[in-house]
mmCIF file of C-alpha atoms and ligand atoms in Angstrom:
data_model
loop_
_atom_site.group_PDB
_atom_site.id
_atom_site.type_symbol
_atom_site.label_atom_id
_atom_site.label_comp_id
_atom_site.label_asym_id
_atom_site.label_seq_id
_atom_site.Cartn_x
_atom_site.Cartn_y
_atom_site.Cartn_z
ATOM 1 C CA MET L 62 -7.928 -20.779 35.138
ATOM 2 C CA ALA L 63 -6.658 -21.225 31.610
ATOM 3 C CA ARG L 64 -10.099 -22.156 30.430
ATOM 4 C CA LYS L 65 -11.721 -19.184 32.093
ATOM 5 C CA GLN L 66 -9.202 -16.899 30.480
ATOM 6 C CA LYS L 67 -10.022 -18.418 27.126
ATOM 7 C CA GLN L 68 -13.752 -17.985 27.555
ATOM 8 C CA ARG L 69 -13.229 -14.376 28.422
ATOM 9 C CA ASN L 70 -11.159 -13.868 25.271
ATOM 10 C CA PHE L 71 -13.912 -15.400 23.173
ATOM 11 C CA MET L 72 -16.468 -13.145 24.817
ATOM 12 C CA ASP L 73 -14.290 -10.191 23.957
ATOM 13 C CA ILE L 74 -14.386 -11.064 20.281
ATOM 14 C CA LEU L 75 -18.180 -11.128 20.263
ATOM 15 C CA LYS L 76 -18.394 -7.904 22.208
ATOM 16 C CA ASN L 77 -15.885 -6.214 19.916
ATOM 17 C CA LEU L 78 -17.763 -7.355 16.825
ATOM 18 C CA GLU L 79 -20.868 -5.733 18.215
ATOM 19 C CA ILE L 80 -19.008 -2.518 18.981
ATOM 20 C CA ILE L 81 -17.514 -2.351 15.484
ATOM 21 C CA GLN L 82 -20.832 -3.140 13.818
ATOM 22 C CA ASN L 83 -22.406 -0.304 15.817
ATOM 23 C CA GLN L 84 -19.596 1.997 14.749
ATOM 24 C CA ILE L 85 -20.218 1.049 11.124
ATOM 25 C CA ASN L 86 -23.950 1.613 11.472
ATOM 26 C CA LEU L 87 -23.399 4.988 13.071
ATOM 27 C CA ALA L 88 -20.958 6.125 10.391
ATOM 28 C CA CYS L 89 -23.491 5.056 7.758
ATOM 29 C CA THR L 90 -26.297 6.984 9.412
ATOM 30 C CA LYS L 91 -24.048 10.024 9.629
ATOM 31 C CA SER L 92 -23.311 9.923 5.923
ATOM 32 C CA ASN L 93 -26.786 8.891 4.784
ATOM 33 C CA ARG L 94 -25.731 5.451 3.724
ATOM 34 C CA ASN L 95 -27.419 2.108 4.176
ATOM 35 C CA PRO L 96 -25.391 -0.117 6.557
ATOM 36 C CA ASN L 97 -26.021 -3.008 4.153
ATOM 37 C CA GLU L 98 -23.661 -1.292 1.721
ATOM 38 C CA VAL L 99 -20.679 -1.780 4.026
ATOM 39 C CA LYS L 100 -19.195 -5.204 4.638
ATOM 40 C CA LEU L 101 -17.006 -5.958 7.617
ATOM 41 C CA LEU L 102 -13.933 -7.924 6.582
ATOM 42 C CA LEU L 103 -11.941 -9.527 9.367
ATOM 43 C CA ALA L 104 -8.196 -9.047 8.994
ATOM 44 C CA THR L 105 -7.010 -12.226 10.675
ATOM 45 C CA LYS L 106 -3.215 -12.060 10.569
ATOM 46 C CA THR L 107 -1.710 -13.633 13.717
ATOM 47 C CA VAL L 108 -5.198 -14.723 14.908
ATOM 48 C CA SER L 109 -5.617 -18.446 15.616
ATOM 49 C CA ALA L 110 -8.169 -20.505 13.697
ATOM 50 C CA GLU L 111 -9.956 -21.152 16.954
ATOM 51 C CA ARG L 112 -10.503 -17.450 17.530
ATOM 52 C CA ILE L 113 -11.419 -16.790 13.924
ATOM 53 C CA LYS L 114 -14.154 -19.404 14.211
ATOM 54 C CA ILE L 115 -15.806 -17.449 17.024
ATOM 55 C CA ALA L 116 -16.389 -14.627 14.558
ATOM 56 C CA LEU L 117 -17.395 -16.930 11.701
ATOM 57 C CA ASN L 118 -19.974 -18.645 13.881
ATOM 58 C CA ALA L 119 -21.343 -15.263 14.855
ATOM 59 C CA GLY L 120 -22.078 -14.648 11.170
ATOM 60 C CA TYR L 121 -19.056 -12.570 10.133
ATOM 61 C CA THR L 122 -17.813 -14.697 7.285
ATOM 62 C CA LEU L 123 -15.580 -12.437 5.193
ATOM 63 C CA ILE L 124 -11.967 -12.910 6.274
ATOM 64 C CA ALA L 125 -8.540 -12.127 4.870
ATOM 65 C CA GLU L 126 -4.932 -13.015 5.487
ATOM 66 C CA ASN L 127 -1.770 -11.105 4.601
ATOM 67 C CA ARG L 128 0.627 -13.973 4.355
ATOM 68 C CA VAL L 129 0.336 -17.155 2.360
ATOM 69 C CA GLN L 130 2.052 -19.128 5.103
ATOM 70 C CA GLU L 131 -0.647 -18.253 7.636
ATOM 71 C CA LEU L 132 -3.391 -18.865 5.117
ATOM 72 C CA LYS L 133 -2.074 -22.376 4.560
ATOM 73 C CA GLU L 134 -1.632 -23.077 8.253
ATOM 74 C CA LYS L 135 -5.241 -22.237 9.085
ATOM 75 C CA TYR L 136 -6.853 -23.643 5.951
ATOM 76 C CA ASN L 137 -7.684 -27.116 7.260
ATOM 77 C CA ASP L 138 -9.029 -25.867 10.570
ATOM 78 C CA LEU L 139 -11.344 -23.403 8.871
ATOM 79 C CA LYS L 140 -12.469 -25.226 5.781
ATOM 80 C CA ASP L 141 -15.585 -26.765 7.338
ATOM 81 C CA THR L 142 -16.825 -23.460 8.707
ATOM 82 C CA PRO L 143 -18.432 -21.468 5.880
ATOM 83 C CA HIS L 144 -16.541 -18.315 4.978
ATOM 84 C CA THR L 145 -15.129 -16.261 2.130
ATOM 85 C CA ASN L 146 -11.381 -15.757 1.833
ATOM 86 C CA HIS L 147 -9.831 -12.596 0.462
ATOM 87 C CA PHE L 148 -6.097 -11.980 0.293
ATOM 88 C CA ILE L 149 -4.832 -8.560 1.379
ATOM 89 C CA GLY L 150 -1.064 -8.890 1.622
ATOM 90 C CA HIS L 151 1.887 -8.560 -0.689
ATOM 91 C CA LEU L 152 1.697 -11.584 -2.964
ATOM 92 C CA GLN L 153 4.798 -13.155 -4.425
ATOM 93 C CA THR L 154 4.257 -14.820 -7.776
ATOM 94 C CA ASN L 155 5.688 -18.133 -6.573
ATOM 95 C CA LYS L 156 2.854 -18.352 -4.003
ATOM 96 C CA ILE L 157 0.018 -18.051 -6.502
ATOM 97 C CA LYS L 158 -0.735 -21.746 -6.643
ATOM 98 C CA ASP L 159 -0.996 -21.834 -2.851
ATOM 99 C CA ILE L 160 -3.637 -19.138 -2.606
ATOM 100 C CA LEU L 161 -5.684 -20.869 -5.304
ATOM 101 C CA LYS L 162 -5.482 -24.130 -3.374
ATOM 102 C CA CYS L 163 -6.712 -22.328 -0.273
ATOM 103 C CA ASP L 164 -9.850 -21.110 -2.081
ATOM 104 C CA VAL L 165 -9.043 -17.402 -2.059
ATOM 105 C CA SER L 166 -11.889 -15.829 -4.034
ATOM 106 C CA CYS L 167 -10.482 -12.308 -4.282
ATOM 107 C CA VAL L 168 -6.983 -10.832 -4.301
ATOM 108 C CA GLU L 169 -7.430 -7.300 -2.974
ATOM 109 C CA SER L 170 -3.753 -6.504 -3.265
ATOM 110 C CA LEU L 171 -3.144 -6.671 -7.009
ATOM 111 C CA ASP L 172 -0.560 -3.955 -7.461
ATOM 112 C CA ARG L 173 1.574 -4.819 -10.489
ATOM 113 C CA TYR L 174 1.155 -6.243 -13.948
ATOM 114 C CA GLU L 175 3.704 -8.987 -13.457
ATOM 115 C CA LEU L 176 1.530 -10.468 -10.722
ATOM 116 C CA ALA L 177 -1.584 -10.165 -12.889
ATOM 117 C CA GLU L 178 0.117 -11.984 -15.748
ATOM 118 C CA LYS L 179 1.302 -14.830 -13.547
ATOM 119 C CA LEU L 180 -2.127 -15.144 -11.953
ATOM 120 C CA HIS L 181 -3.677 -15.256 -15.405
ATOM 121 C CA GLN L 182 -1.303 -17.977 -16.580
ATOM 122 C CA ARG L 183 -2.044 -20.161 -13.591
ATOM 123 C CA LEU L 184 -5.809 -19.582 -13.702
ATOM 124 C CA SER L 185 -5.928 -20.284 -17.431
ATOM 125 C CA SER L 186 -4.229 -23.613 -16.910
ATOM 126 C CA GLU L 187 -6.656 -24.501 -14.126
ATOM 127 C CA ASN L 188 -9.655 -23.206 -16.041
ATOM 128 C CA LYS L 189 -10.567 -20.826 -13.214
ATOM 129 C CA THR L 190 -11.243 -17.156 -12.690
ATOM 130 C CA ILE L 191 -10.654 -14.938 -9.653
ATOM 131 C CA GLU L 192 -11.838 -11.561 -8.442
ATOM 132 C CA VAL L 193 -9.263 -8.843 -7.965
ATOM 133 C CA PHE L 194 -9.091 -5.353 -6.522
ATOM 134 C CA ILE L 195 -6.362 -2.971 -7.597
ATOM 135 C CA GLN L 196 -4.388 -1.793 -4.582
ATOM 136 C CA VAL L 197 -3.455 1.867 -4.875
ATOM 137 C CA ASN L 198 -0.844 3.546 -2.704
ATOM 138 C CA THR L 199 -2.901 6.658 -1.966
ATOM 139 C CA SER L 200 -0.744 7.826 0.931
ATOM 140 C CA GLY L 201 2.477 8.007 -1.049
ATOM 141 C CA GLU L 202 4.262 6.325 1.832
ATOM 142 C CA GLU L 203 7.181 4.294 0.587
ATOM 143 C CA SER L 204 6.589 1.725 3.280
ATOM 144 C CA LYS L 205 3.319 0.640 1.717
ATOM 145 C CA PHE L 206 2.592 -1.564 -1.239
ATOM 146 C CA GLY L 207 0.178 -0.588 -3.969
ATOM 147 C CA VAL L 208 0.449 0.866 -7.452
ATOM 148 C CA HIS L 209 1.458 4.520 -7.606
ATOM 149 C CA PRO L 210 -1.625 6.684 -8.296
ATOM 150 C CA ASP L 211 -0.086 7.897 -11.579
ATOM 151 C CA ASN L 212 -0.020 4.335 -12.880
ATOM 152 C CA ALA L 213 -3.279 3.037 -11.455
ATOM 153 C CA ILE L 214 -5.525 3.631 -14.471
ATOM 154 C CA ASP L 215 -2.981 2.140 -16.801
ATOM 155 C CA LEU L 216 -2.750 -0.986 -14.641
ATOM 156 C CA VAL L 217 -6.539 -1.348 -14.640
ATOM 157 C CA LYS L 218 -6.602 -1.124 -18.434
ATOM 158 C CA LYS L 219 -3.936 -3.762 -18.833
ATOM 159 C CA VAL L 220 -5.408 -6.137 -16.270
ATOM 160 C CA SER L 221 -8.838 -5.813 -17.868
ATOM 161 C CA GLN L 222 -7.474 -7.638 -20.893
ATOM 162 C CA LEU L 223 -6.736 -10.769 -18.889
ATOM 163 C CA ASN L 224 -10.046 -12.588 -18.958
ATOM 164 C CA THR L 225 -9.439 -14.796 -15.910
ATOM 165 C CA LEU L 226 -9.173 -11.727 -13.658
ATOM 166 C CA LYS L 227 -12.433 -10.030 -12.760
ATOM 167 C CA ILE L 228 -11.756 -6.510 -11.542
ATOM 168 C CA LYS L 229 -14.345 -5.759 -8.877
ATOM 169 C CA GLY L 230 -12.915 -2.864 -6.962
ATOM 170 C CA LEU L 231 -10.070 -0.890 -5.469
ATOM 171 C CA MET L 232 -8.196 -1.196 -2.200
ATOM 172 C CA THR L 233 -6.030 1.161 -0.208
ATOM 173 C CA ILE L 234 -4.395 1.574 3.176
ATOM 174 C CA GLY L 235 -4.911 5.105 4.473
ATOM 175 C CA LEU L 236 -2.119 7.274 5.787
ATOM 176 C CA PHE L 237 -1.222 6.566 9.408
ATOM 177 C CA SER L 238 -1.807 9.938 10.907
ATOM 178 C CA SER L 239 -3.885 11.627 13.550
ATOM 179 C CA ASP L 240 -4.543 14.345 10.960
ATOM 180 C CA VAL L 241 -8.030 13.385 9.829
ATOM 181 C CA ASP L 242 -7.896 15.559 6.721
ATOM 182 C CA LYS L 243 -4.796 13.818 5.456
ATOM 183 C CA VAL L 244 -6.327 10.398 6.041
ATOM 184 C CA ARG L 245 -9.545 11.480 4.345
ATOM 185 C CA LYS L 246 -7.572 12.641 1.316
ATOM 186 C CA CYS L 247 -6.364 9.064 0.721
ATOM 187 C CA PHE L 248 -9.893 7.709 0.715
ATOM 188 C CA ARG L 249 -11.146 10.534 -1.530
ATOM 189 C CA LEU L 250 -8.418 9.745 -3.996
ATOM 190 C CA LEU L 251 -9.537 6.120 -4.175
ATOM 191 C CA LYS L 252 -13.138 7.232 -4.690
ATOM 192 C CA GLN L 253 -11.998 9.516 -7.517
ATOM 193 C CA PHE L 254 -10.235 6.619 -9.192
ATOM 194 C CA GLN L 255 -13.396 4.591 -8.915
ATOM 195 C CA GLN L 256 -15.351 7.286 -10.716
ATOM 196 C CA GLU L 257 -12.694 7.803 -13.331
ATOM 197 C CA ILE L 258 -12.470 4.082 -14.061
ATOM 198 C CA ALA L 259 -16.241 3.717 -14.220
ATOM 199 C CA SER L 260 -16.399 6.537 -16.761
ATOM 200 C CA LEU L 261 -14.007 4.646 -19.036
ATOM 201 C CA GLN L 262 -16.541 1.818 -19.322
ATOM 202 C CA LEU L 263 -13.907 -0.815 -19.862
ATOM 203 C CA PRO L 264 -15.167 -4.271 -20.737
ATOM 204 C CA ASN L 265 -14.622 -6.858 -17.974
ATOM 205 C CA VAL L 266 -14.225 -4.123 -15.352
ATOM 206 C CA GLU L 267 -16.578 -3.334 -12.470
ATOM 207 C CA VAL L 268 -15.295 -1.201 -9.666
ATOM 208 C CA ASN L 269 -18.207 -1.345 -7.277
ATOM 209 C CA GLU L 270 -16.119 -2.239 -4.247
ATOM 210 C CA LEU L 271 -13.973 0.215 -2.314
ATOM 211 C CA SER L 272 -11.961 -1.615 0.324
ATOM 212 C CA MET L 273 -10.670 1.044 2.689
ATOM 213 C CA GLY L 274 -10.675 1.785 6.396
ATOM 214 C CA MET L 275 -9.223 -0.230 9.274
ATOM 215 C CA SER L 276 -9.554 -0.224 13.068
ATOM 216 C CA GLY L 277 -8.333 3.345 13.389
ATOM 217 C CA ASP L 278 -9.996 5.059 10.450
ATOM 218 C CA LEU L 279 -13.033 3.061 9.379
ATOM 219 C CA GLU L 280 -15.498 5.861 10.104
ATOM 220 C CA ILE L 281 -13.689 8.294 7.816
ATOM 221 C CA ALA L 282 -13.493 5.612 5.127
ATOM 222 C CA ILE L 283 -17.227 4.943 5.338
ATOM 223 C CA GLU L 284 -17.969 8.643 5.061
ATOM 224 C CA GLU L 285 -15.892 8.639 1.883
ATOM 225 C CA GLY L 286 -17.610 5.645 0.336
ATOM 226 C CA ALA L 287 -16.016 2.432 1.625
ATOM 227 C CA THR L 288 -17.983 -0.724 0.840
ATOM 228 C CA ILE L 289 -15.555 -2.991 2.716
ATOM 229 C CA VAL L 290 -13.749 -2.095 5.920
ATOM 230 C CA ARG L 291 -10.892 -4.359 6.996
ATOM 231 C CA VAL L 292 -10.671 -4.676 10.757
ATOM 232 C CA GLY L 293 -8.230 -6.675 12.861
ATOM 233 C CA THR L 294 -7.000 -5.122 16.091
ATOM 234 C CA ALA L 295 -10.323 -3.672 17.208
ATOM 235 C CA ILE L 296 -11.834 -7.159 17.117
ATOM 236 C CA PHE L 297 -9.052 -9.567 17.987
ATOM 237 C CA GLY L 298 -6.760 -7.333 20.037
ATOM 238 C CA GLU L 299 -3.238 -6.039 19.578
ATOM 239 C CA ARG L 300 -0.784 -8.038 17.497
ATOM 240 C CA ILE L 301 2.767 -8.874 18.495
ATOM 241 C CA TYR L 302 4.255 -7.826 15.156
ATOM 242 C CA PRO L 303 4.147 -4.218 14.006
ATOM 243 C CA ASP L 304 2.407 -3.623 10.667
ATOM 244 C CA SER L 305 5.753 -2.749 9.103
ATOM 245 C CA PHE L 306 6.432 -6.457 9.305
ATOM 246 C CA TYR L 307 3.678 -6.953 6.729
ATOM 247 C CA TRP L 308 3.822 -3.783 4.734
ATOM 248 C CA ASN L 309 7.453 -2.874 4.369
ATOM 249 C CA GLU L 310 9.086 -2.566 1.025
ATOM 250 C CA ASN L 311 11.587 -4.934 2.559
ATOM 251 C CA LYS L 312 10.660 -7.613 0.095
ATOM 252 C CA ASN L 313 12.833 -10.229 1.789
ATOM 253 C CA ASN L 314 10.264 -10.242 4.497
ATOM 254 C CA ALA L 315 7.111 -10.197 2.504
HETATM 255 C C1 PLP Z 116 -3.730 -5.717 9.276
HETATM 256 C C2 PLP Z 116 -4.447 -5.128 8.147
HETATM 257 C C3 PLP Z 116 -5.697 -4.531 8.325
HETATM 258 C C4 PLP Z 116 -6.369 -4.386 9.676
HETATM 259 O O1 PLP Z 116 -5.655 -3.504 10.477
HETATM 260 P P1 PLP Z 116 -6.127 -3.155 11.963
HETATM 261 O O2 PLP Z 116 -5.487 -1.865 12.226
HETATM 262 O O3 PLP Z 116 -5.621 -4.255 12.826
HETATM 263 O O4 PLP Z 116 -7.609 -3.086 11.965
HETATM 264 C C5 PLP Z 116 -6.324 -4.019 7.204
HETATM 265 N N1 PLP Z 116 -5.763 -4.085 5.973
HETATM 266 C C6 PLP Z 116 -4.567 -4.655 5.774
HETATM 267 C C7 PLP Z 116 -4.010 -4.680 4.399
HETATM 268 C C8 PLP Z 116 -3.874 -5.189 6.849
HETATM 269 O O5 PLP Z 116 -2.670 -5.728 6.640
#
């Protein structure tokens, strides 16, 4: 019985991956984009290594955690299955060495200069570089992390001077709302930043990637130019913790 249940859960993951990929393809067709331009990133918070491997073995190899603790817990179980690790959660500076040990190749949630400086110090001493995205709080919701839009360009300029950090893109979490226009506005704002930053032609800065769109709003994000959509629930099922557990300004938690 338990085993049957498990097999069914694994089947669900494969079926859901197919559904999401179709959704991505459709959104691309609708907006005259090539589906190859949009990568599916698996947001794996609360998902067991065993279940993550189902997706990795099916060829979906871009994954991301929100919490360093979970990243560390799953690291050994996943390290022999090829994949790329991004980090998408609020990162405390005292956890930097842990994410480097766990082979995170890109921090999508760089949202303050203090974090950039500490990353740079550590990377310099280890003779390493890392990719980063600047996370922008496009929704203005206080409950979400990310640099305030007014300060985003300034942060990019400052980070660009740290030569161990390779700025590759921007990340945002859209407004949680059933009002499509309001959600779309968040993604448009990120796209505008991308264009503005590109026009500055800063050395050491490429902003080709736009990481935006999740289970509930990935189609809108693709229409507005997303190159990475981050999907959890629609693939792995509902989580026990609400997202506020991960996103709250309640820094004691994060
Ligand atoms: C959890 C999470 C996602 C995925 O959210 P779903 O709604 O489960 O698809 C995407 N981005 C971030 C930053 C997350 O924390």
